[in-house]
Short mmCIF file of C-alpha atoms in Angstrom, two decimals:
data_model
loop_
_atom_site.label_atom_id
_atom_site.label_comp_id
_atom_site.label_asym_id
_atom_site.label_seq_id
_atom_site.Cartn_x
_atom_site.Cartn_y
_atom_site.Cartn_z
CA UNK A 244 -55.35 -73.10 -48.66
CA UNK A 245 -52.77 -71.12 -51.01
CA UNK A 246 -52.82 -71.93 -54.73
CA UNK A 247 -49.39 -73.67 -56.18
CA UNK A 248 -48.10 -75.43 -59.30
CA UNK A 249 -47.20 -78.94 -59.20
CA UNK A 250 -45.34 -81.24 -61.98
CA UNK A 251 -44.98 -84.87 -62.88
CA UNK A 252 -44.09 -86.49 -65.86
CA UNK A 253 -44.79 -89.86 -67.47
CA UNK A 254 -42.94 -91.77 -70.27
CA UNK A 255 -44.34 -94.35 -72.99
CA UNK A 256 -43.66 -98.15 -73.16
CA UNK A 257 -41.05 -97.29 -76.19
CA UNK A 258 -38.98 -95.24 -73.54
CA UNK A 259 -35.64 -96.83 -73.15
CA UNK A 260 -35.83 -97.33 -69.62
CA UNK A 261 -39.49 -98.78 -70.13
CA UNK A 262 -38.58 -101.31 -72.61
CA UNK A 263 -36.02 -102.41 -69.93
CA UNK A 264 -38.80 -102.52 -67.54
CA UNK A 265 -40.66 -104.26 -69.71
CA UNK A 266 -38.03 -107.14 -70.78
CA UNK A 267 -37.52 -107.48 -67.21
CA UNK A 268 -41.07 -108.25 -66.16
CA UNK A 269 -41.50 -110.47 -69.09
CA UNK A 270 -38.43 -112.48 -67.47
CA UNK A 271 -40.37 -112.44 -64.04
CA UNK A 272 -43.71 -113.61 -65.71
CA UNK A 273 -42.09 -116.14 -68.06
CA UNK A 274 -40.39 -117.69 -64.76
CA UNK A 275 -43.65 -117.44 -62.56
CA UNK A 276 -45.76 -118.76 -65.16
CA UNK A 277 -43.47 -122.19 -65.19
CA UNK A 278 -43.18 -122.09 -61.06
CA UNK A 279 -45.36 -119.82 -58.89
CA UNK A 280 -42.69 -119.88 -56.67
CA UNK A 281 -39.66 -119.04 -58.53
CA UNK A 282 -37.90 -116.45 -57.70
CA UNK A 283 -36.48 -113.84 -60.01
CA UNK A 284 -34.12 -110.49 -60.13
CA UNK A 285 -33.54 -109.38 -63.61
CA UNK A 286 -31.95 -106.24 -64.66
CA UNK A 287 -32.04 -105.09 -68.29
CA UNK A 288 -30.00 -102.69 -70.27
CA UNK A 289 -30.88 -101.79 -73.85
CA UNK A 290 -28.81 -99.60 -76.19
CA UNK A 291 -28.43 -99.77 -80.00
CA UNK A 292 -29.56 -103.08 -81.47
CA UNK A 293 -28.40 -105.02 -78.29
CA UNK A 294 -30.30 -105.89 -75.04
CA UNK A 295 -28.31 -107.48 -71.94
CA UNK A 296 -30.29 -108.97 -69.38
CA UNK A 297 -28.47 -110.16 -65.85
CA UNK A 298 -29.78 -111.27 -62.53
CA UNK A 299 -30.53 -114.50 -60.55
CA UNK A 300 -33.28 -117.03 -60.76
CA UNK A 301 -34.59 -120.07 -59.10
CA UNK A 302 -36.62 -122.34 -60.89
CA UNK A 303 -38.11 -125.53 -59.92
CA UNK A 304 -39.43 -126.47 -63.03
CA UNK A 305 -37.92 -128.11 -66.47
CA UNK A 306 -35.34 -125.58 -67.88
CA UNK A 307 -34.86 -126.97 -70.90
CA UNK A 308 -34.57 -124.52 -73.42
CA UNK A 309 -35.18 -121.76 -71.33
CA UNK A 310 -32.74 -119.10 -72.37
CA UNK A 311 -33.87 -119.65 -75.98
CA UNK A 312 -37.64 -119.05 -74.67
CA UNK A 313 -36.51 -116.24 -72.82
CA UNK A 314 -35.06 -114.54 -76.09
CA UNK A 315 -37.95 -115.55 -77.90
CA UNK A 316 -40.42 -113.55 -75.36
CA UNK A 317 -38.14 -110.69 -75.33
CA UNK A 318 -38.21 -110.17 -79.01
CA UNK A 319 -41.91 -110.58 -79.40
CA UNK A 320 -42.28 -108.22 -76.44
CA UNK A 321 -40.11 -105.43 -78.37
CA UNK A 322 -42.17 -106.30 -81.60
CA UNK A 323 -45.46 -105.41 -79.94
CA UNK A 324 -44.19 -102.01 -78.72
CA UNK A 325 -43.57 -101.64 -82.68
CA UNK A 326 -40.06 -101.19 -82.85
CA UNK A 327 -38.65 -102.24 -86.28
CA UNK A 328 -36.31 -99.18 -86.95
CA UNK A 329 -32.94 -99.48 -88.50
CA UNK A 330 -31.16 -98.52 -85.09
CA UNK A 331 -33.53 -101.04 -82.75
CA UNK A 332 -35.26 -103.65 -84.32
CA UNK A 333 -36.69 -106.81 -82.48
CA UNK A 334 -35.79 -109.36 -85.17
CA UNK A 335 -32.19 -107.90 -85.78
CA UNK A 336 -30.78 -106.96 -82.34
CA UNK A 337 -28.43 -109.00 -80.45
CA UNK A 338 -29.38 -110.73 -77.05
CA UNK A 339 -27.07 -110.99 -74.63
CA UNK A 340 -28.25 -113.26 -71.15
CA UNK A 341 -26.29 -113.29 -68.06
CA UNK A 342 -28.70 -114.62 -65.67
CA UNK A 343 -27.56 -116.96 -63.17
CA UNK A 344 -28.80 -119.39 -60.07
CA UNK A 345 -29.73 -117.46 -57.03
CA UNK A 346 -27.47 -117.06 -53.88
CA UNK A 347 -28.15 -120.03 -51.59
CA UNK A 348 -27.67 -117.54 -48.70
CA UNK A 349 -30.44 -115.43 -49.76
CA UNK A 350 -32.55 -118.11 -50.17
CA UNK A 351 -31.66 -119.55 -46.66
CA UNK A 352 -33.00 -116.32 -44.96
CA UNK A 353 -36.43 -116.16 -47.12
CA UNK A 354 -37.57 -119.81 -47.24
CA UNK A 355 -40.02 -120.81 -44.76
CA UNK A 356 -38.86 -124.05 -42.73
CA UNK A 357 -40.31 -125.91 -39.59
CA UNK A 358 -38.65 -123.48 -37.25
CA UNK A 359 -39.29 -119.86 -38.98
CA UNK A 360 -41.87 -118.08 -41.15
CA UNK A 361 -40.87 -117.03 -44.69
CA UNK A 362 -39.06 -113.62 -44.67
CA UNK A 363 -38.88 -110.92 -46.41
CA UNK A 364 -36.65 -110.96 -49.54
CA UNK A 365 -34.50 -108.05 -48.51
CA UNK A 366 -34.27 -105.27 -46.08
CA UNK A 367 -35.95 -101.70 -47.10
CA UNK A 368 -38.77 -99.40 -46.60
CA UNK A 369 -41.95 -98.97 -48.70
CA UNK A 370 -44.49 -96.10 -49.12
CA UNK A 371 -48.06 -96.44 -50.18
CA UNK A 372 -50.49 -93.60 -51.10
CA UNK A 373 -53.80 -92.28 -52.26
CA UNK A 374 -55.62 -88.76 -52.70
CA UNK A 375 -59.12 -88.27 -53.82
CA UNK A 376 -58.02 -85.71 -56.42
CA UNK A 377 -59.23 -88.24 -59.12
CA UNK A 378 -61.42 -91.57 -59.97
CA UNK A 379 -58.59 -93.44 -59.53
CA UNK A 380 -57.24 -92.00 -56.06
CA UNK A 381 -54.14 -90.98 -57.83
CA UNK A 382 -52.46 -87.65 -57.85
CA UNK A 383 -53.88 -85.51 -60.96
CA UNK A 384 -50.23 -84.49 -62.28
CA UNK A 385 -49.13 -88.30 -62.84
CA UNK A 386 -52.55 -89.48 -63.75
CA UNK A 387 -53.10 -87.24 -66.84
CA UNK A 388 -49.56 -87.89 -67.61
CA UNK A 389 -49.93 -91.19 -67.96
CA UNK A 390 -53.38 -90.96 -70.02
CA UNK A 391 -51.97 -88.43 -72.42
CA UNK A 392 -49.60 -91.16 -73.61
CA UNK A 393 -51.60 -94.23 -73.23
CA UNK A 394 -54.16 -92.19 -75.80
CA UNK A 395 -51.46 -91.46 -78.10
CA UNK A 396 -49.93 -95.13 -77.72
CA UNK A 397 -53.50 -96.63 -78.63
CA UNK A 398 -53.87 -94.50 -81.76
CA UNK A 399 -50.59 -95.33 -82.94
CA UNK A 400 -51.21 -98.98 -82.54
CA UNK A 401 -54.60 -99.05 -84.29
CA UNK A 402 -53.01 -97.17 -87.11
CA UNK A 403 -54.86 -93.64 -86.43
CA UNK A 404 -51.45 -92.22 -85.86
CA UNK A 405 -48.98 -94.22 -87.73
CA UNK A 406 -46.56 -91.15 -88.25
CA UNK A 407 -45.95 -91.43 -84.19
CA UNK A 408 -42.74 -93.41 -83.35
CA UNK A 409 -42.60 -95.49 -80.00
CA UNK A 410 -40.60 -93.29 -77.80
CA UNK A 411 -42.39 -90.31 -76.11
CA UNK A 412 -42.82 -88.27 -73.03
CA UNK A 413 -45.02 -86.17 -71.48
CA UNK A 414 -45.10 -83.58 -68.43
CA UNK A 415 -47.87 -81.93 -66.65
CA UNK A 416 -47.94 -78.56 -64.56
CA UNK A 417 -50.96 -78.73 -62.60
CA UNK A 418 -52.35 -75.46 -60.92
CA UNK A 419 -53.84 -76.07 -57.45
CA UNK A 420 -56.30 -73.94 -55.54
CA UNK A 421 -55.93 -75.39 -51.56
CA UNK A 422 -55.81 -79.14 -52.37
CA UNK A 423 -57.85 -79.17 -55.40
CA UNK A 424 -56.76 -79.38 -59.13
CA UNK A 425 -58.21 -76.67 -61.01
CA UNK A 426 -56.49 -76.59 -64.15
CA UNK A 427 -52.99 -77.24 -66.25
CA UNK A 428 -50.55 -74.45 -66.38
CA UNK A 429 -48.09 -76.12 -68.69
CA UNK A 430 -48.28 -79.19 -70.74
CA UNK A 431 -45.23 -80.58 -72.47
CA UNK A 432 -45.08 -83.57 -74.70
CA UNK A 433 -42.22 -84.85 -76.89
CA UNK A 434 -42.78 -87.80 -79.20
CA UNK A 435 -40.93 -89.66 -81.98
CA UNK A 436 -42.30 -89.01 -85.33
CA UNK A 437 -41.68 -89.62 -89.02
CA UNK A 438 -38.83 -88.08 -91.06
CA UNK A 439 -40.51 -85.59 -92.67
CA UNK A 440 -43.78 -84.93 -90.56
CA UNK A 441 -44.77 -81.36 -90.15
CA UNK A 442 -44.25 -80.04 -86.82
CA UNK A 443 -47.59 -77.75 -86.92
CA UNK A 444 -49.71 -80.94 -87.90
CA UNK A 445 -48.26 -82.88 -84.88
CA UNK A 446 -48.81 -80.03 -82.39
CA UNK A 447 -52.62 -79.85 -83.65
CA UNK A 448 -53.03 -83.46 -83.38
CA UNK A 449 -51.39 -83.61 -79.71
CA UNK A 450 -53.73 -80.77 -78.72
CA UNK A 451 -56.55 -82.87 -79.80
CA UNK A 452 -55.21 -85.48 -77.44
CA UNK A 453 -54.98 -83.13 -74.48
CA UNK A 454 -58.59 -82.18 -74.94
CA UNK A 455 -59.70 -85.60 -74.98
CA UNK A 456 -57.93 -86.58 -71.58
CA UNK A 457 -57.93 -83.55 -69.65
CA UNK A 458 -61.27 -82.49 -67.46
CA UNK A 459 -63.27 -80.42 -69.84
CA UNK A 460 -63.59 -77.53 -66.74
CA UNK A 461 -59.81 -77.05 -66.80
CA UNK A 462 -58.54 -73.84 -68.35
CA UNK A 463 -55.67 -74.12 -70.57
CA UNK A 464 -54.75 -72.73 -74.33
CA UNK A 465 -52.12 -73.49 -76.96
CA UNK A 466 -49.60 -71.43 -75.70
CA UNK A 467 -49.43 -73.43 -72.30
CA UNK A 468 -48.67 -76.38 -74.91
CA UNK A 469 -45.26 -76.97 -75.77
CA UNK A 470 -44.97 -80.18 -78.31
CA UNK A 471 -41.31 -81.33 -79.20
CA UNK A 472 -39.58 -78.11 -77.81
CA UNK A 473 -36.24 -79.33 -79.52
CA UNK A 474 -38.19 -78.60 -83.00
CA UNK A 475 -37.41 -82.66 -83.92
CA UNK A 476 -37.45 -86.36 -82.64
CA UNK A 477 -36.82 -88.62 -85.00
CA UNK A 478 -33.97 -90.71 -83.48
CA UNK A 479 -35.73 -92.06 -80.34
CA UNK A 480 -35.76 -95.00 -78.34
CA UNK A 481 -32.55 -97.26 -77.28
CA UNK A 482 -30.85 -96.19 -80.46
CA UNK A 483 -31.26 -92.51 -79.32
CA UNK A 484 -30.55 -93.08 -75.50
CA UNK A 485 -29.40 -96.16 -73.38
CA UNK A 486 -32.37 -97.62 -70.85
CA UNK A 487 -31.90 -99.52 -67.42
CA UNK A 488 -34.51 -101.45 -65.55
CA UNK A 489 -35.60 -99.41 -62.57
CA UNK A 490 -34.79 -95.74 -63.65
CA UNK A 491 -38.30 -94.51 -63.86
CA UNK A 492 -39.27 -95.26 -60.19
CA UNK A 493 -41.31 -91.91 -59.67
CA UNK A 494 -43.11 -92.24 -63.20
CA UNK A 495 -43.95 -95.59 -61.84
CA UNK A 496 -45.67 -94.50 -58.42
CA UNK A 497 -47.04 -91.14 -57.96
CA UNK A 498 -44.94 -88.64 -60.02
CA UNK A 499 -43.42 -87.05 -56.81
CA UNK A 500 -46.55 -86.11 -55.01
CA UNK A 501 -45.60 -89.06 -52.19
CA UNK A 502 -42.71 -90.27 -50.63
CA UNK A 503 -40.76 -93.19 -52.08
CA UNK A 504 -38.61 -95.82 -50.28
CA UNK A 505 -36.27 -95.85 -53.16
CA UNK A 506 -36.95 -99.71 -54.47
CA UNK A 507 -37.74 -100.38 -58.27
CA UNK A 508 -40.47 -103.00 -58.81
CA UNK A 509 -39.98 -104.36 -62.44
CA UNK A 510 -37.81 -107.41 -62.90
CA UNK A 511 -38.56 -108.64 -59.12
CA UNK A 512 -40.73 -111.62 -58.08
CA UNK A 513 -43.05 -110.58 -54.94
CA UNK A 514 -40.98 -112.20 -52.63
CA UNK A 515 -39.08 -109.18 -52.93
CA UNK A 516 -40.68 -106.68 -50.39
CA UNK A 517 -39.50 -103.58 -52.79
CA UNK A 518 -42.30 -104.66 -55.18
CA UNK A 519 -45.10 -106.54 -52.78
CA UNK A 520 -45.06 -104.36 -50.06
CA UNK A 521 -45.27 -101.11 -51.97
CA UNK A 522 -48.31 -102.94 -54.00
CA UNK A 523 -50.12 -103.46 -50.31
CA UNK A 524 -49.28 -100.08 -48.76
CA UNK A 525 -51.08 -98.55 -51.76
CA UNK A 526 -53.85 -100.81 -51.51
CA UNK A 527 -54.34 -100.11 -48.12
CA UNK A 528 -54.09 -96.36 -48.72
CA UNK A 529 -56.47 -96.35 -51.45
CA UNK A 530 -59.24 -98.28 -49.26
CA UNK A 531 -58.78 -95.84 -46.51
CA UNK A 532 -59.18 -92.66 -48.75
CA UNK A 533 -61.92 -94.81 -50.62
CA UNK A 534 -63.96 -95.50 -47.06
CA UNK A 535 -64.05 -91.71 -46.66
CA UNK A 536 -61.72 -91.97 -43.50
CA UNK A 537 -59.50 -89.40 -45.23
CA UNK A 538 -58.81 -87.62 -48.27
CA UNK A 539 -55.41 -88.11 -48.49
CA UNK A 540 -53.50 -91.09 -46.98
CA UNK A 541 -49.84 -92.15 -46.96
CA UNK A 542 -48.45 -95.50 -45.38
CA UNK A 543 -44.82 -96.62 -44.74
CA UNK A 544 -43.61 -100.07 -43.69
CA UNK A 545 -40.16 -101.56 -43.41
CA UNK A 546 -38.93 -104.96 -43.50
CA UNK A 547 -35.48 -106.85 -42.66
CA UNK A 548 -33.98 -109.61 -44.86
CA UNK A 549 -34.99 -113.04 -43.62
CA UNK A 550 -37.69 -111.64 -41.10
CA UNK A 551 -41.50 -112.13 -41.69
CA UNK A 552 -43.06 -109.52 -39.58
CA UNK A 553 -42.56 -105.69 -40.25
CA UNK A 554 -40.17 -103.71 -38.47
CA UNK A 555 -42.53 -100.33 -38.69
CA UNK A 556 -46.26 -99.57 -39.85
CA UNK A 557 -46.89 -95.95 -40.38
CA UNK A 558 -50.34 -94.19 -41.31
CA UNK A 559 -50.66 -90.32 -41.91
CA UNK A 560 -53.76 -88.76 -43.47
CA UNK A 561 -51.83 -85.25 -43.34
CA UNK A 562 -54.58 -83.92 -41.04
CA UNK A 563 -57.77 -84.83 -43.09
CA UNK A 564 -58.75 -87.97 -41.33
CA UNK A 565 -62.09 -88.08 -39.65
CA UNK A 566 -60.77 -90.61 -37.01
CA UNK A 567 -57.02 -90.72 -35.45
CA UNK A 568 -54.52 -92.18 -37.42
CA UNK A 569 -53.89 -94.18 -34.82
CA UNK A 570 -56.83 -96.00 -35.06
CA UNK A 571 -56.52 -96.64 -38.79
CA UNK A 572 -53.14 -98.10 -38.17
CA UNK A 573 -54.24 -100.25 -35.22
CA UNK A 574 -57.53 -101.61 -37.63
CA UNK A 575 -55.04 -102.63 -40.28
CA UNK A 576 -52.89 -104.40 -38.12
CA UNK A 577 -55.28 -106.27 -36.73
CA UNK A 578 -57.05 -107.37 -39.84
CA UNK A 579 -54.54 -107.89 -42.45
CA UNK A 580 -51.51 -109.85 -42.46
CA UNK A 581 -48.61 -107.83 -43.43
CA UNK A 582 -46.08 -110.63 -43.76
CA UNK A 583 -44.57 -110.96 -47.30
CA UNK A 584 -46.27 -114.58 -47.55
CA UNK A 585 -49.70 -112.50 -46.54
CA UNK A 586 -49.45 -110.04 -48.78
CA UNK A 587 -48.88 -112.60 -51.64
CA UNK A 588 -51.76 -114.52 -50.92
CA UNK A 589 -53.80 -111.44 -50.29
CA UNK A 590 -53.16 -109.74 -53.41
CA UNK A 591 -52.60 -113.16 -55.76
CA UNK A 592 -49.31 -111.82 -56.30
CA UNK A 593 -47.74 -115.21 -57.35
CA UNK A 594 -49.04 -115.23 -60.82
CA UNK A 595 -47.47 -113.99 -64.28
CA UNK A 596 -49.24 -110.39 -64.05
CA UNK A 597 -46.26 -108.32 -64.05
CA UNK A 598 -45.75 -107.28 -67.70
CA UNK A 599 -48.71 -104.67 -67.93
CA UNK A 600 -47.24 -103.05 -64.86
CA UNK A 601 -44.16 -102.14 -67.05
CA UNK A 602 -45.74 -98.96 -68.70
CA UNK A 603 -48.02 -96.03 -67.65
CA UNK A 604 -47.66 -96.82 -63.63
CA UNK A 605 -47.93 -99.56 -61.27
CA UNK A 606 -51.04 -97.71 -59.57
CA UNK A 607 -54.30 -96.23 -60.32
CA UNK A 608 -55.04 -99.16 -63.27
CA UNK A 609 -58.13 -101.27 -63.39
CA UNK A 610 -58.11 -104.55 -61.64
CA UNK A 611 -58.72 -107.33 -64.29
CA UNK A 612 -59.48 -111.21 -63.21
CA UNK A 613 -59.23 -111.96 -66.57
CA UNK A 614 -55.50 -111.51 -66.38
CA UNK A 615 -55.09 -114.00 -63.20
CA UNK A 616 -55.75 -111.07 -60.81
CA UNK A 617 -53.74 -108.28 -62.60
CA UNK A 618 -53.91 -104.90 -60.45
CA UNK A 619 -55.61 -106.57 -57.40
CA UNK A 620 -53.77 -104.01 -55.09
CA UNK A 621 -56.09 -101.40 -56.68
CA UNK A 622 -59.48 -102.99 -56.02
CA UNK A 623 -61.05 -101.43 -52.72
CA UNK A 624 -62.56 -104.51 -51.06
CA UNK A 625 -61.67 -103.41 -47.90
CA UNK A 626 -64.09 -100.46 -47.24
CA UNK A 627 -66.76 -102.29 -45.60
CA UNK A 628 -64.51 -103.57 -43.22
CA UNK A 629 -62.66 -100.24 -42.31
CA UNK A 630 -66.13 -98.46 -42.09
CA UNK A 631 -67.39 -101.22 -39.89
CA UNK A 632 -63.99 -101.13 -37.51
CA UNK A 633 -64.00 -97.21 -37.34
#
């Protein structure tokens, strides 16, 4: 039960890597909107006034003007973030599109047929995690890192903080006493801003955001808060740094508090278990913790390309479980279809729901039925089944 410090970071939707994630998921949603069973693997690079997309897809739908529509969607997505800067402008930037048809060899391994069930889109291992530190069952450092930037973004978009630019980062060092977060030791926020905006005024604004977001009982003082440590952040976004899809996988998940299988999520359709199985394991771990069977839960699952059944399934409650981990493991395997197609059906993943996941984390969000089942993996509708079984 010792005291210790733990740090996580987040980045805003205007960070170059997150712009790339957004564009890749914009392509995924466009394809799935046309054909729910389309296949997509889209990678994006952004730099000064340029966007490059590449990858493969399969679409059983009208492809007339498809690339033109993709370009229009990309420009609108960048415009929505707020990029109208000389070095990165939604209307003036150049888009290069290198998407091509999916390999038939991959399709054969994945597709369902009379002789085989649908297989996983690739080999790999995925982790899901949940802990009772916050109301969303997310680790506190990453949860509050996201909230600070999301609040800043909301104020920027509303016009109440028009001196902010789209590109920003946060980092929280949280003090733990045993397994309980008790305060913020260091808080770092770097944010793009207007050319002549006063840094002292900027820090006061950020302190106001922090006070609004962090728990009232947490202790910290202004000396613990670092805002734009270099003293200036005017040039930002892709004009200041190149962005790539999938380069913020720890920001996307648990902020380093849990293990990670290595695979990125954005740009991939749900036959890719990198994405769908990571969502499923989060869903299962969250339901285990929400049912009070444990205060912390990690779940690992693994697949082989073209094979339907998982190669392994492992539950670990780190000694916090009120029943043996093996019982939880057996219960889940008995009651939940963990095949790739079973996951997609249970979580309703064959819908254009992925753009909202591209910033501020794929987990710890509120399910939204209005967005065709957005964030279904955050539901806690397995609690009663788990309680009854165990």
